[in-house]
Each structure stands twice: as C-alpha cells, then as structure tokens.
Amino acid sequence: EDKVVQSPLSLVVHEGDTVTLNCSYEVTNFRSLLWYKQEKKAPTFLFMLTSSGIEKKSGRLSSILDKKELFSILNITATQTGDSAVYLCAVSDQTGANNLFFGTGTRLTVIP
Amino acid sequence: DTAVSQTPKYLVTQMGNDKSIKCEQNLGHDTMYWYKQDSKKFLKIMFSYNNKELIINETVPNRFSPKSPDKAHLNLHINSLELGDSAVYFCASSQVGNTQYFGPGTRLTVL
C-alpha cells in the first residue's frame, strides 16, 4: 500500500528560526509530490514537485524532491507566527484517478 | 468567485439519518474528489470522479455514494449515518495530473 510519512509530527520554534520539514514516501508509479498548508480550514496549495533536484521557491518557503531516496523537504526561513499551521505532504501516482495520498502532517507552531 | 465551494459548512445529525453534502467547482476542472479528515487530521481519499468514471477507495463503506449531476458538481450522499462518520469532509478538484484545489470543508457531527 502507498505510504507517506512526515516528520517531525510537531515542532515549536521561535520567530526568526529556520525549519525543515521532512516527507518520505513509498508509492507505486510516482507522479508528483505536493505540499499543502492547512490552518483552520482547507489545505492550501504550496508546491508541486515532479523532478529531482529542482528547488521550488516561494518567498521564505522552498522545497526540493529526491526521487532516488524517495523524500522531500520543505524549508521555511525567518519563520513568522503566521506560518503556524499543519503542513501536509501528499503524493500522487500515475493512475488516471490522480488520487492524493497524504501524510499525517507536521504541526508547526511559531511563537513570538 | 469561490473556486471550490461546499455546503453546508457544518452538519449535525442523529445516527441512522441520511444526509448529503454538496460540492461545486467553477475552475473548469475535469476531476473531482472527496476526502475525509479524521480527528487526528489525517486526510484520506474517498472517491475520485472523472468524465463519469468513478474510482472508489475500497475502504469506503457503501453507505457513502457520490453523485455527479454535471462536471462542476460532485455531491456526497451518506446513508444510515454512524458515530464514526463524524469528521471533516473536503471536496477537491483538478485537471488530471495537476494540483488539486480544496473546498472549505464540511464538519459532520453524528450524535
């Protein structure tokens, strides 16, 4: 069965710190890996990664995929209290359904 | 101009009842999904629906049935509700192979 494992499960940091969130996966016929941020409502899309070694960046957030070692990291630099959320990693496979298989998420808390 | 919308936002009902949750997307996507997020925040796919092809996660009880009147709508009907059905249900949509965009969720509480 396809599996996505995120670590750590939770993390508390101070504003200004840099954090690295991890996601490892086992999926048959990998298509893509996605990162979402979930605050109180719906997951909001951050990145989609399909190729190894190519960093995707958006402001203070960046992410990279290693398809050989089957993992991805999400980095957040100069964290702010607004970064507090659950960060979800998901992978999709090559089936026509394009279903996403989610990890359990990393709960990040940024304290002032 | 909401992209993916769901109604209702909250649903409180008694065990044994039948209820529906509606989902609409105005993104022109051809695939829609339903996910269940349990109390531990774990999101799990329930269904995907693409061009009238329904793919069901085999772990979903047959009390759950998706209904798609057209490409922009995928409603979720639940029969004989049970306590364990309490969760947040998210609808999502995408073009095949592309990013999925989620609706705001429906929090279902079964008493």
mmCIF file of C-alpha atoms in Angstrom:
data_model
loop_
_atom_site.group_PDB
_atom_site.id
_atom_site.type_symbol
_atom_site.label_atom_id
_atom_site.label_comp_id
_atom_site.label_asym_id
_atom_site.label_seq_id
_atom_site.Cartn_x
_atom_site.Cartn_y
_atom_site.Cartn_z
ATOM 1 C CA GLU A 1 0.000 0.000 0.000
ATOM 2 C CA ASP A 2 1.199 3.504 -0.786
ATOM 3 C CA LYS A 3 2.615 5.306 2.205
ATOM 4 C CA VAL A 4 3.636 8.856 3.069
ATOM 5 C CA VAL A 5 5.487 9.584 6.318
ATOM 6 C CA GLN A 6 6.144 13.049 7.637
ATOM 7 C CA SER A 7 8.482 14.116 10.389
ATOM 8 C CA PRO A 8 8.540 15.580 12.874
ATOM 9 C CA LEU A 9 4.899 15.240 13.884
ATOM 10 C CA SER A 10 5.087 18.582 15.635
ATOM 11 C CA LEU A 11 7.568 21.371 16.014
ATOM 12 C CA VAL A 12 7.696 24.512 18.136
ATOM 13 C CA VAL A 13 10.098 27.273 17.152
ATOM 14 C CA HIS A 14 10.655 30.954 17.801
ATOM 15 C CA GLU A 15 10.039 33.655 15.257
ATOM 16 C CA GLY A 16 13.027 34.061 13.007
ATOM 17 C CA ASP A 17 14.119 30.428 13.211
ATOM 18 C CA THR A 18 14.546 28.277 10.124
ATOM 19 C CA VAL A 19 12.711 24.959 9.983
ATOM 20 C CA THR A 20 12.958 21.887 7.791
ATOM 21 C CA LEU A 21 10.029 19.541 7.422
ATOM 22 C CA ASN A 22 10.521 16.063 6.033
ATOM 23 C CA CYS A 23 8.411 13.797 3.894
ATOM 24 C CA SER A 24 9.305 10.305 2.778
ATOM 25 C CA TYR A 25 7.141 8.194 0.541
ATOM 26 C CA GLU A 26 6.586 4.813 -0.981
ATOM 27 C CA VAL A 27 4.250 4.880 -3.937
ATOM 28 C CA THR A 28 3.848 2.750 -6.993
ATOM 29 C CA ASN A 29 4.282 4.680 -10.238
ATOM 30 C CA PHE A 30 5.045 8.034 -8.674
ATOM 31 C CA ARG A 31 3.686 11.088 -10.490
ATOM 32 C CA SER A 32 4.205 14.062 -8.180
ATOM 33 C CA LEU A 33 4.644 15.207 -4.599
ATOM 34 C CA LEU A 34 2.687 18.132 -3.249
ATOM 35 C CA TRP A 35 2.963 20.294 -0.149
ATOM 36 C CA TYR A 36 -0.080 21.931 1.392
ATOM 37 C CA LYS A 37 -0.522 24.282 4.334
ATOM 38 C CA GLN A 38 -3.596 23.781 6.483
ATOM 39 C CA GLU A 39 -4.605 26.332 9.038
ATOM 40 C CA LYS A 40 -8.159 26.180 10.297
ATOM 41 C CA LYS A 41 -9.876 25.395 7.045
ATOM 42 C CA ALA A 42 -8.984 23.795 3.742
ATOM 43 C CA PRO A 43 -5.469 22.778 2.745
ATOM 44 C CA THR A 44 -3.951 25.451 0.553
ATOM 45 C CA PHE A 45 -1.503 24.515 -2.144
ATOM 46 C CA LEU A 46 2.182 25.383 -1.726
ATOM 47 C CA PHE A 47 4.280 23.372 -4.189
ATOM 48 C CA MET A 48 4.101 20.536 -6.648
ATOM 49 C CA LEU A 49 7.337 18.673 -7.337
ATOM 50 C CA THR A 50 7.841 16.205 -10.131
ATOM 51 C CA SER A 51 11.588 16.272 -10.850
ATOM 52 C CA SER A 52 14.509 15.527 -8.586
ATOM 53 C CA GLY A 53 16.916 18.214 -7.539
ATOM 54 C CA ILE A 54 14.965 21.221 -8.734
ATOM 55 C CA GLU A 55 14.200 23.588 -5.914
ATOM 56 C CA LYS A 56 10.864 25.336 -5.916
ATOM 57 C CA LYS A 57 10.753 28.616 -4.055
ATOM 58 C CA SER A 58 8.054 30.986 -2.942
ATOM 59 C CA GLY A 59 9.142 33.783 -0.647
ATOM 60 C CA ARG A 60 10.532 32.272 2.532
ATOM 61 C CA LEU A 61 9.373 28.776 1.591
ATOM 62 C CA SER A 62 11.259 26.345 -0.583
ATOM 63 C CA SER A 63 11.051 22.670 -1.343
ATOM 64 C CA ILE A 64 13.050 20.027 -3.123
ATOM 65 C CA LEU A 65 12.453 16.427 -4.150
ATOM 66 C CA ASP A 66 14.832 13.460 -4.214
ATOM 67 C CA LYS A 67 13.247 10.707 -6.303
ATOM 68 C CA LYS A 68 16.136 8.353 -5.748
ATOM 69 C CA GLU A 69 15.900 8.469 -1.975
ATOM 70 C CA LEU A 70 12.119 8.984 -2.064
ATOM 71 C CA PHE A 71 11.829 12.061 0.074
ATOM 72 C CA SER A 72 11.183 15.750 0.007
ATOM 73 C CA ILE A 73 11.899 18.621 2.373
ATOM 74 C CA LEU A 74 10.067 21.856 2.946
ATOM 75 C CA ASN A 75 12.164 24.708 4.303
ATOM 76 C CA ILE A 76 10.821 27.830 5.911
ATOM 77 C CA THR A 77 13.304 30.578 6.713
ATOM 78 C CA ALA A 78 12.794 33.514 9.087
ATOM 79 C CA THR A 79 9.604 31.965 10.432
ATOM 80 C CA GLN A 80 6.707 34.161 11.445
ATOM 81 C CA THR A 81 3.713 33.463 13.674
ATOM 82 C CA GLY A 82 1.564 33.331 10.536
ATOM 83 C CA ASP A 83 3.490 30.244 9.461
ATOM 84 C CA SER A 84 1.873 28.308 12.304
ATOM 85 C CA ALA A 85 -0.163 25.564 10.643
ATOM 86 C CA VAL A 86 -0.190 21.900 9.779
ATOM 87 C CA TYR A 87 1.948 21.197 6.729
ATOM 88 C CA LEU A 88 0.746 18.276 4.669
ATOM 89 C CA CYS A 89 2.740 16.258 2.198
ATOM 90 C CA ALA A 90 0.915 14.236 -0.437
ATOM 91 C CA VAL A 91 1.929 12.074 -3.361
ATOM 92 C CA SER A 92 0.023 11.111 -6.453
ATOM 93 C CA ASP A 93 0.532 8.158 -8.715
ATOM 94 C CA GLN A 94 0.233 7.617 -12.423
ATOM 95 C CA THR A 95 -3.239 6.121 -12.342
ATOM 96 C CA GLY A 96 -5.952 8.052 -14.115
ATOM 97 C CA ALA A 97 -7.542 8.855 -10.776
ATOM 98 C CA ASN A 98 -4.715 11.205 -9.729
ATOM 99 C CA ASN A 99 -5.600 10.459 -6.127
ATOM 100 C CA LEU A 100 -3.506 12.115 -3.457
ATOM 101 C CA PHE A 101 -2.171 10.074 -0.566
ATOM 102 C CA PHE A 102 -1.475 12.274 2.399
ATOM 103 C CA GLY A 103 0.924 12.003 5.287
ATOM 104 C CA THR A 104 -0.282 12.777 8.792
ATOM 105 C CA GLY A 105 1.192 16.261 8.628
ATOM 106 C CA THR A 106 3.650 18.278 10.695
ATOM 107 C CA ARG A 107 2.137 20.752 13.112
ATOM 108 C CA LEU A 108 4.348 23.827 13.216
ATOM 109 C CA THR A 109 3.918 26.375 15.985
ATOM 110 C CA VAL A 110 5.878 29.614 15.774
ATOM 111 C CA ILE A 111 5.982 31.574 18.995
ATOM 112 C CA PRO A 112 6.847 35.266 19.185
ATOM 113 C CA ASP B 1 -15.774 33.878 -7.186
ATOM 114 C CA THR B 2 -15.037 30.941 -4.879
ATOM 115 C CA ALA B 3 -13.169 28.211 -6.732
ATOM 116 C CA VAL B 4 -14.381 25.132 -4.848
ATOM 117 C CA SER B 5 -17.372 25.535 -2.572
ATOM 118 C CA GLN B 6 -19.158 23.142 -0.260
ATOM 119 C CA THR B 7 -22.438 23.266 1.589
ATOM 120 C CA PRO B 8 -23.184 23.055 4.378
ATOM 121 C CA LYS B 9 -20.150 24.120 6.404
ATOM 122 C CA TYR B 10 -21.467 22.363 9.476
ATOM 123 C CA LEU B 11 -23.837 19.423 9.735
ATOM 124 C CA VAL B 12 -25.070 17.958 12.998
ATOM 125 C CA THR B 13 -27.358 14.958 12.790
ATOM 126 C CA GLN B 14 -28.522 11.816 14.568
ATOM 127 C CA MET B 15 -27.270 8.310 13.998
ATOM 128 C CA GLY B 16 -29.218 6.478 11.346
ATOM 129 C CA ASN B 17 -30.126 9.561 9.326
ATOM 130 C CA ASP B 18 -29.311 10.093 5.649
ATOM 131 C CA LYS B 19 -27.572 13.302 4.642
ATOM 132 C CA SER B 20 -25.941 14.938 1.630
ATOM 133 C CA ILE B 21 -23.060 17.346 1.217
ATOM 134 C CA LYS B 22 -22.828 19.408 -1.947
ATOM 135 C CA CYS B 23 -19.712 20.460 -3.815
ATOM 136 C CA GLU B 24 -19.319 22.793 -6.749
ATOM 137 C CA GLN B 25 -16.227 23.967 -8.613
ATOM 138 C CA ASN B 26 -16.026 26.814 -11.110
ATOM 139 C CA LEU B 27 -12.485 26.116 -12.261
ATOM 140 C CA GLY B 28 -13.452 24.078 -15.292
ATOM 141 C CA HIS B 29 -11.641 21.066 -13.871
ATOM 142 C CA ASP B 30 -12.491 17.625 -15.135
ATOM 143 C CA THR B 31 -11.848 15.636 -11.985
ATOM 144 C CA MET B 32 -13.407 15.992 -8.550
ATOM 145 C CA TYR B 33 -12.666 14.233 -5.283
ATOM 146 C CA TRP B 34 -13.952 13.652 -1.808
ATOM 147 C CA TYR B 35 -11.620 13.333 1.169
ATOM 148 C CA LYS B 36 -12.297 12.544 4.802
ATOM 149 C CA GLN B 37 -10.197 14.145 7.534
ATOM 150 C CA ASP B 38 -10.469 12.457 10.903
ATOM 151 C CA SER B 39 -9.913 13.873 14.374
ATOM 152 C CA LYS B 40 -6.173 13.259 14.061
ATOM 153 C CA LYS B 41 -6.121 15.440 10.956
ATOM 154 C CA PHE B 42 -5.363 12.544 8.640
ATOM 155 C CA LEU B 43 -6.711 13.210 5.144
ATOM 156 C CA LYS B 44 -7.784 10.168 3.196
ATOM 157 C CA ILE B 45 -9.157 9.890 -0.325
ATOM 158 C CA MET B 46 -12.670 8.523 -0.596
ATOM 159 C CA PHE B 47 -13.608 8.967 -4.242
ATOM 160 C CA SER B 48 -12.434 10.489 -7.456
ATOM 161 C CA TYR B 49 -14.744 11.190 -10.394
ATOM 162 C CA ASN B 50 -13.515 11.936 -13.885
ATOM 163 C CA ASN B 51 -15.601 12.023 -17.066
ATOM 164 C CA LYS B 52 -18.256 9.906 -15.475
ATOM 165 C CA GLU B 53 -15.716 7.373 -14.267
ATOM 166 C CA LEU B 54 -15.919 6.801 -10.560
ATOM 167 C CA ILE B 55 -12.973 5.374 -8.681
ATOM 168 C CA ILE B 56 -13.719 4.309 -5.161
ATOM 169 C CA ASN B 57 -11.313 3.765 -2.321
ATOM 170 C CA GLU B 58 -12.101 0.211 -1.355
ATOM 171 C CA THR B 59 -12.104 1.046 2.344
ATOM 172 C CA VAL B 60 -15.098 3.379 1.986
ATOM 173 C CA PRO B 61 -18.367 1.792 3.190
ATOM 174 C CA ASN B 62 -21.075 1.512 0.577
ATOM 175 C CA ARG B 63 -23.255 3.781 2.713
ATOM 176 C CA PHE B 64 -21.306 6.570 1.037
ATOM 177 C CA SER B 65 -22.212 7.368 -2.542
ATOM 178 C CA PRO B 66 -21.029 10.232 -4.715
ATOM 179 C CA LYS B 67 -23.421 11.724 -7.244
ATOM 180 C CA SER B 68 -22.357 13.985 -10.097
ATOM 181 C CA PRO B 69 -25.171 15.774 -11.925
ATOM 182 C CA ASP B 70 -22.597 17.510 -14.146
ATOM 183 C CA LYS B 71 -18.879 18.165 -14.456
ATOM 184 C CA ALA B 72 -18.940 21.056 -11.993
ATOM 185 C CA HIS B 73 -20.686 19.221 -9.157
ATOM 186 C CA LEU B 74 -19.910 16.182 -7.064
ATOM 187 C CA ASN B 75 -22.236 15.616 -4.143
ATOM 188 C CA LEU B 76 -21.700 13.132 -1.343
ATOM 189 C CA HIS B 77 -24.655 11.196 -0.030
ATOM 190 C CA ILE B 78 -24.372 9.230 3.196
ATOM 191 C CA ASN B 79 -26.943 6.664 4.317
ATOM 192 C CA SER B 80 -27.521 5.376 7.839
ATOM 193 C CA LEU B 81 -25.005 7.680 9.483
ATOM 194 C CA GLU B 82 -22.807 6.220 12.212
ATOM 195 C CA LEU B 83 -20.815 7.851 15.010
ATOM 196 C CA GLY B 84 -17.569 7.033 13.211
ATOM 197 C CA ASP B 85 -18.629 9.104 10.241
ATOM 198 C CA SER B 86 -18.010 12.257 12.268
ATOM 199 C CA ALA B 87 -15.178 14.068 10.521
ATOM 200 C CA VAL B 88 -14.437 16.952 8.206
ATOM 201 C CA TYR B 89 -15.180 16.152 4.582
ATOM 202 C CA PHE B 90 -13.286 18.016 1.893
ATOM 203 C CA CYS B 91 -14.145 18.253 -1.755
ATOM 204 C CA ALA B 92 -11.343 18.978 -4.239
ATOM 205 C CA SER B 93 -10.944 19.378 -7.969
ATOM 206 C CA SER B 94 -8.158 19.306 -10.537
ATOM 207 C CA GLN B 95 -7.300 18.821 -14.139
ATOM 208 C CA VAL B 96 -5.933 15.292 -14.479
ATOM 209 C CA GLY B 97 -2.358 15.187 -13.262
ATOM 210 C CA ASN B 98 -2.404 18.699 -11.883
ATOM 211 C CA THR B 99 -2.720 20.313 -8.491
ATOM 212 C CA GLN B 100 -5.868 19.657 -6.513
ATOM 213 C CA TYR B 101 -7.676 22.603 -5.006
ATOM 214 C CA PHE B 102 -9.709 22.031 -1.889
ATOM 215 C CA GLY B 103 -13.036 23.343 -0.763
ATOM 216 C CA PRO B 104 -13.506 24.794 2.729
ATOM 217 C CA GLY B 105 -14.693 21.533 4.232
ATOM 218 C CA THR B 106 -17.890 20.330 5.881
ATOM 219 C CA ARG B 107 -17.695 19.387 9.530
ATOM 220 C CA LEU B 108 -20.082 16.477 10.100
ATOM 221 C CA THR B 109 -21.030 15.559 13.657
ATOM 222 C CA VAL B 110 -23.108 12.455 14.231
ATOM 223 C CA LEU B 111 -24.779 12.248 17.649
#
